Amino acid sequence: MPRDPLLRAWAALVGLGLASTVVAALHWPPGWAAPAGALILVLAWLKARVILSRYLGLHAAPFWRRGFETALGLFCLLLLAFHLASAV
Amino acid sequence: MSDASVFDELPGDLMIWVLIVSELLVFGAGLAAFLAVRITDPAGFAAAQDALYRTGAGVNTMVLVTSGALAAWALRLCEAGRRMRARAALAAAAALGVVFMVVKVREYAGKAAEGIAWDTHPFFTFYYLLTGFHAAHVVAGVIVLLLVAWKDAVPNIEAGTAFWHMVDLVWVLLFPVIYLLR
């Protein structure tokens, strides 16, 4: 892994973006759409965390980093609830 | 007694954070509404989603996160007094924003050629509304990046690149919800 935090953040974002696309492209067996969707949303939340922390500089503002991460985490949970509701 | 406020912790200008939160709320409401409406017709939404060009959108994710890294790097270079390199990094970040728009326009042109419009299905109403509004922010972001490359004081670059990272942040939430979730 690169030592520069910015380069590490970029590598993480590229890796997480590829992982999301691969998860979506896989042919999941019936009944697995819900966990696959949950995984895609977790990956989206992780990407958002990296952008907030390293691109927007919130790594230096822990109070705000935690606040944004929590709010976005709750938002992703809301999206997951809607996703699960349409999967049943 | 200290005058230090928790707002002082925030990097950059407070107003850019007000803008970032406002934009997140607007796009967040749009994405939540999209998934809420999908509950009424999951099969129709899945069929409509199959018409999307996922590879192009995936490439655009790489383009935008790379552009974001260049913008963040530009701020660091400017803070270190390396103005010409900072300007070059901002120009490169803006150029990648143009690449994003070229892919996006090709995507829209492909949909138009297939006869898919905003009123073809509710999926496409949300698709055009959310991706179109985001694309408008990309265009604005490219202009802002070029503007702060010209007027390259550190506070300008800090505010301009924060706007660009907000565009990036919205995309990493919008892309999986519109293009990937099934």
CSV table of C-alpha atoms in Angstrom, one decimal:
chain,number,residue,atom,x,y,z
A,1,MET,CA,0.0,0.0,0.0
A,2,PRO,CA,1.2,3.5,-0.7
A,3,ARG,CA,2.5,5.5,2.3
A,4,ASP,CA,0.9,8.8,1.3
A,5,PRO,CA,-2.6,9.0,2.9
A,6,LEU,CA,-4.0,10.7,-0.2
A,7,LEU,CA,-2.7,8.0,-2.5
A,8,ARG,CA,-4.0,5.4,-0.1
A,9,ALA,CA,-7.4,7.0,-0.1
A,10,TRP,CA,-7.5,7.1,-4.0
A,11,ALA,CA,-6.4,3.4,-4.1
A,12,ALA,CA,-9.1,2.5,-1.6
A,13,LEU,CA,-11.8,4.4,-3.6
A,14,VAL,CA,-10.7,2.6,-6.8
A,15,GLY,CA,-10.8,-0.8,-5.0
A,16,LEU,CA,-14.1,-0.2,-3.4
A,17,GLY,CA,-15.6,1.1,-6.7
A,18,LEU,CA,-14.4,-2.1,-8.5
A,19,ALA,CA,-15.7,-4.3,-5.7
A,20,SER,CA,-19.2,-2.7,-5.9
A,21,THR,CA,-19.3,-3.3,-9.7
A,22,VAL,CA,-18.2,-6.9,-9.3
A,23,VAL,CA,-20.8,-7.6,-6.6
A,24,ALA,CA,-23.5,-6.1,-8.8
A,25,ALA,CA,-22.3,-8.1,-11.9
A,26,LEU,CA,-22.3,-11.5,-10.1
A,27,HIS,CA,-25.2,-13.7,-10.8
A,28,TRP,CA,-26.6,-14.2,-7.3
A,29,PRO,CA,-28.9,-17.2,-6.6
A,30,PRO,CA,-32.6,-16.4,-5.8
A,31,GLY,CA,-33.0,-15.0,-2.3
A,32,TRP,CA,-29.5,-13.4,-2.3
A,33,ALA,CA,-30.5,-10.0,-3.8
A,34,ALA,CA,-31.0,-8.6,-0.3
A,35,PRO,CA,-27.5,-9.4,1.1
A,36,ALA,CA,-25.9,-8.4,-2.2
A,37,GLY,CA,-27.7,-5.1,-2.0
A,38,ALA,CA,-26.6,-4.6,1.6
A,39,LEU,CA,-23.0,-5.3,0.6
A,40,ILE,CA,-23.3,-2.7,-2.2
A,41,LEU,CA,-24.6,-0.1,0.3
A,42,VAL,CA,-21.9,-0.9,2.8
A,43,LEU,CA,-19.3,-0.4,0.1
A,44,ALA,CA,-21.0,3.0,-0.8
A,45,TRP,CA,-20.8,4.1,2.8
A,46,LEU,CA,-17.1,3.1,3.0
A,47,LYS,CA,-16.4,5.2,-0.1
A,48,ALA,CA,-18.2,8.1,1.3
A,49,ARG,CA,-16.2,7.8,4.6
A,50,VAL,CA,-12.9,7.9,2.6
A,51,ILE,CA,-13.9,11.0,0.7
A,52,LEU,CA,-15.1,12.8,3.8
A,53,SER,CA,-11.9,11.9,5.8
A,54,ARG,CA,-9.1,12.3,3.2
A,55,TYR,CA,-10.4,14.4,0.3
A,56,LEU,CA,-12.5,16.8,2.5
A,57,GLY,CA,-10.0,16.8,5.3
A,58,LEU,CA,-12.3,15.6,8.1
A,59,HIS,CA,-9.6,13.3,9.5
A,60,ALA,CA,-8.4,16.5,11.3
A,61,ALA,CA,-11.9,17.1,12.7
A,62,PRO,CA,-12.9,13.9,14.5
A,63,PHE,CA,-16.2,15.4,15.9
A,64,TRP,CA,-17.5,16.3,12.4
A,65,ARG,CA,-16.0,13.1,10.9
A,66,ARG,CA,-18.0,11.0,13.4
A,67,GLY,CA,-21.1,13.1,12.8
A,68,PHE,CA,-21.0,12.8,9.0
A,69,GLU,CA,-20.2,9.1,9.1
A,70,THR,CA,-23.1,8.4,11.5
A,71,ALA,CA,-25.6,10.5,9.5
A,72,LEU,CA,-24.5,8.8,6.2
A,73,GLY,CA,-24.6,5.4,7.9
A,74,LEU,CA,-28.2,6.0,9.1
A,75,PHE,CA,-29.1,7.2,5.6
A,76,CYS,CA,-27.6,4.0,4.0
A,77,LEU,CA,-29.7,2.0,6.6
A,78,LEU,CA,-32.8,3.8,5.3
A,79,LEU,CA,-31.9,3.0,1.8
A,80,LEU,CA,-31.3,-0.6,2.8
A,81,ALA,CA,-34.8,-0.8,4.4
A,82,PHE,CA,-36.3,0.4,1.1
A,83,HIS,CA,-34.2,-2.0,-0.8
A,84,LEU,CA,-35.3,-4.9,1.4
A,85,ALA,CA,-39.0,-3.8,1.2
A,86,SER,CA,-38.8,-4.1,-2.6
A,87,ALA,CA,-37.0,-7.5,-2.4
A,88,VAL,CA,-39.8,-9.3,-0.5
B,1,MET,CA,-12.1,30.9,29.0
B,2,SER,CA,-11.7,29.7,25.4
B,3,ASP,CA,-13.5,31.1,22.4
B,4,ALA,CA,-12.9,27.9,20.5
B,5,SER,CA,-16.0,26.5,18.9
B,6,VAL,CA,-16.5,23.1,17.5
B,7,PHE,CA,-17.1,24.9,14.1
B,8,ASP,CA,-13.5,26.0,14.2
B,9,GLU,CA,-12.5,22.3,13.7
B,10,LEU,CA,-14.1,22.2,10.2
B,11,PRO,CA,-11.5,22.6,7.4
B,12,GLY,CA,-12.2,25.6,5.2
B,13,ASP,CA,-15.0,28.0,5.2
B,14,LEU,CA,-18.2,27.2,7.2
B,15,MET,CA,-20.4,28.2,4.3
B,16,ILE,CA,-19.0,25.6,2.0
B,17,TRP,CA,-20.0,23.0,4.6
B,18,VAL,CA,-23.5,24.5,4.7
B,19,LEU,CA,-23.6,24.0,0.9
B,20,ILE,CA,-22.3,20.4,1.2
B,21,VAL,CA,-24.9,19.4,3.8
B,22,SER,CA,-27.7,21.1,1.7
B,23,GLU,CA,-26.7,19.2,-1.4
B,24,LEU,CA,-26.4,15.9,0.5
B,25,LEU,CA,-30.0,16.5,1.8
B,26,VAL,CA,-31.4,17.2,-1.7
B,27,PHE,CA,-29.7,14.2,-3.4
B,28,GLY,CA,-30.4,12.1,-0.3
B,29,ALA,CA,-34.1,12.9,-0.5
B,30,GLY,CA,-34.1,12.1,-4.2
B,31,LEU,CA,-32.4,8.7,-3.7
B,32,ALA,CA,-34.7,7.7,-0.9
B,33,ALA,CA,-37.7,8.7,-3.0
B,34,PHE,CA,-36.3,6.6,-5.9
B,35,LEU,CA,-36.0,3.5,-3.7
B,36,ALA,CA,-39.4,4.1,-2.0
B,37,VAL,CA,-41.2,4.3,-5.4
B,38,ARG,CA,-39.3,1.2,-6.6
B,39,ILE,CA,-41.2,-0.8,-3.9
B,40,THR,CA,-44.4,-0.3,-6.0
B,41,ASP,CA,-42.8,-1.9,-9.1
B,42,PRO,CA,-39.6,-3.8,-8.4
B,43,ALA,CA,-39.8,-5.9,-11.7
B,44,GLY,CA,-40.4,-2.8,-13.8
B,45,PHE,CA,-37.5,-0.9,-12.1
B,46,ALA,CA,-35.2,-3.9,-12.6
B,47,ALA,CA,-36.1,-4.2,-16.3
B,48,ALA,CA,-35.5,-0.5,-16.8
B,49,GLN,CA,-32.2,-0.6,-15.0
B,50,ASP,CA,-31.0,-3.3,-17.4
B,51,ALA,CA,-31.1,-0.7,-20.1
B,52,LEU,CA,-28.4,1.3,-18.3
B,53,TYR,CA,-24.7,1.3,-19.4
B,54,ARG,CA,-23.2,0.1,-16.1
B,55,THR,CA,-19.6,-0.1,-17.5
B,56,GLY,CA,-19.6,3.5,-18.5
B,57,ALA,CA,-20.9,4.5,-15.1
B,58,GLY,CA,-18.2,2.4,-13.4
B,59,VAL,CA,-15.5,4.0,-15.6
B,60,ASN,CA,-17.0,7.4,-14.6
B,61,THR,CA,-16.6,6.4,-10.9
B,62,MET,CA,-12.9,5.9,-11.4
B,63,VAL,CA,-12.6,9.1,-13.4
B,64,LEU,CA,-14.3,11.1,-10.7
B,65,VAL,CA,-12.4,9.7,-7.7
B,66,THR,CA,-9.1,10.2,-9.6
B,67,SER,CA,-10.1,13.8,-10.3
B,68,GLY,CA,-10.9,14.2,-6.6
B,69,ALA,CA,-7.5,13.0,-5.6
B,70,LEU,CA,-5.9,15.5,-8.0
B,71,ALA,CA,-8.0,18.3,-6.6
B,72,ALA,CA,-6.9,17.3,-3.0
B,73,TRP,CA,-3.3,17.1,-4.2
B,74,ALA,CA,-3.6,20.6,-5.7
B,75,LEU,CA,-4.6,22.1,-2.3
B,76,ARG,CA,-1.6,20.4,-0.7
B,77,LEU,CA,0.7,21.8,-3.4
B,78,CYS,CA,-0.7,25.3,-3.0
B,79,GLU,CA,-0.3,25.2,0.8
B,80,ALA,CA,3.3,24.2,0.2
B,81,GLY,CA,3.8,27.3,-2.1
B,82,ARG,CA,4.1,25.2,-5.3
B,83,ARG,CA,1.6,27.3,-7.3
B,84,MET,CA,2.3,26.1,-10.9
B,85,ARG,CA,2.1,22.4,-9.9
B,86,ALA,CA,-1.1,23.2,-8.0
B,87,ARG,CA,-2.6,24.9,-11.1
B,88,ALA,CA,-1.6,21.9,-13.3
B,89,ALA,CA,-3.3,19.5,-10.8
B,90,LEU,CA,-6.5,21.6,-10.9
B,91,ALA,CA,-6.4,21.7,-14.7
B,92,ALA,CA,-6.0,17.9,-14.8
B,93,ALA,CA,-8.9,17.5,-12.3
B,94,ALA,CA,-11.1,19.7,-14.4
B,95,ALA,CA,-10.1,17.8,-17.6
B,96,LEU,CA,-11.2,14.5,-15.9
B,97,GLY,CA,-14.5,16.3,-15.1
B,98,VAL,CA,-14.8,16.9,-18.9
B,99,VAL,CA,-14.1,13.2,-19.5
B,100,PHE,CA,-17.0,12.4,-17.0
B,101,MET,CA,-19.3,14.6,-19.0
B,102,VAL,CA,-18.3,13.1,-22.4
B,103,VAL,CA,-19.2,9.6,-21.0
B,104,LYS,CA,-22.4,11.0,-19.6
B,105,VAL,CA,-23.5,12.6,-22.8
B,106,ARG,CA,-22.7,9.4,-24.8
B,107,GLU,CA,-24.9,7.6,-22.2
B,108,TYR,CA,-27.8,10.0,-22.7
B,109,ALA,CA,-27.4,9.9,-26.5
B,110,GLY,CA,-27.5,6.1,-26.4
B,111,LYS,CA,-30.8,6.2,-24.3
B,112,ALA,CA,-32.3,8.8,-26.8
B,113,ALA,CA,-31.3,6.5,-29.7
B,114,GLU,CA,-33.2,3.6,-28.0
B,115,GLY,CA,-36.2,5.8,-27.7
B,116,ILE,CA,-35.9,6.0,-23.9
B,117,ALA,CA,-37.1,9.3,-22.4
B,118,TRP,CA,-37.8,10.7,-19.0
B,119,ASP,CA,-41.5,9.6,-19.2
B,120,THR,CA,-40.8,6.0,-20.5
B,121,HIS,CA,-41.0,4.6,-17.0
B,122,PRO,CA,-40.8,6.2,-13.5
B,123,PHE,CA,-37.3,4.7,-13.2
B,124,PHE,CA,-36.1,6.9,-16.0
B,125,THR,CA,-37.8,10.0,-14.5
B,126,PHE,CA,-35.6,9.5,-11.4
B,127,TYR,CA,-32.6,8.5,-13.5
B,128,TYR,CA,-32.7,11.7,-15.7
B,129,LEU,CA,-33.6,13.9,-12.7
B,130,LEU,CA,-30.8,12.7,-10.4
B,131,THR,CA,-28.0,12.0,-12.9
B,132,GLY,CA,-28.9,15.2,-14.8
B,133,PHE,CA,-28.8,17.3,-11.7
B,134,HIS,CA,-25.5,15.7,-10.7
B,135,ALA,CA,-24.1,16.3,-14.2
B,136,ALA,CA,-25.1,20.0,-13.9
B,137,HIS,CA,-23.0,20.0,-10.7
B,138,VAL,CA,-20.1,18.4,-12.6
B,139,VAL,CA,-20.2,21.2,-15.2
B,140,ALA,CA,-20.3,23.8,-12.4
B,141,GLY,CA,-17.5,22.0,-10.6
B,142,VAL,CA,-15.2,22.1,-13.7
B,143,ILE,CA,-15.8,25.8,-14.0
B,144,VAL,CA,-15.1,26.3,-10.3
B,145,LEU,CA,-11.8,24.3,-10.6
B,146,LEU,CA,-10.7,26.4,-13.5
B,147,LEU,CA,-11.7,29.6,-11.7
B,148,VAL,CA,-9.6,28.7,-8.6
B,149,ALA,CA,-6.7,27.6,-10.8
B,150,TRP,CA,-6.7,31.2,-12.1
B,151,LYS,CA,-7.4,32.9,-8.7
B,152,ASP,CA,-5.2,30.5,-6.8
B,153,ALA,CA,-5.2,31.8,-3.2
B,154,VAL,CA,-5.3,28.9,-0.7
B,155,PRO,CA,-8.8,29.8,0.6
B,156,ASN,CA,-10.2,29.8,-2.9
B,157,ILE,CA,-8.6,26.4,-3.8
B,158,GLU,CA,-9.9,25.0,-0.4
B,159,ALA,CA,-13.5,26.1,-1.2
B,160,GLY,CA,-13.3,25.1,-4.9
B,161,THR,CA,-11.9,21.7,-4.2
B,162,ALA,CA,-14.4,21.1,-1.4
B,163,PHE,CA,-17.2,21.7,-3.9
B,164,TRP,CA,-15.6,19.2,-6.2
B,165,HIS,CA,-15.3,16.6,-3.4
B,166,MET,CA,-19.0,17.1,-2.7
B,167,VAL,CA,-19.8,16.2,-6.3
B,168,ASP,CA,-17.6,13.1,-5.9
B,169,LEU,CA,-19.4,12.2,-2.6
B,170,VAL,CA,-22.8,12.5,-4.2
B,171,TRP,CA,-21.7,10.3,-7.1
B,172,VAL,CA,-20.4,7.4,-4.9
B,173,LEU,CA,-23.9,7.3,-3.3
B,174,LEU,CA,-25.9,7.9,-6.5
B,175,PHE,CA,-24.0,5.3,-8.7
B,176,PRO,CA,-24.7,2.2,-6.6
B,177,VAL,CA,-28.4,3.1,-5.9
B,178,ILE,CA,-29.3,4.0,-9.5
B,179,TYR,CA,-27.0,1.6,-11.5
B,180,LEU,CA,-26.2,-1.3,-9.2
B,181,LEU,CA,-28.9,-2.1,-6.6
B,182,ARG,CA,-31.4,-4.8,-7.8
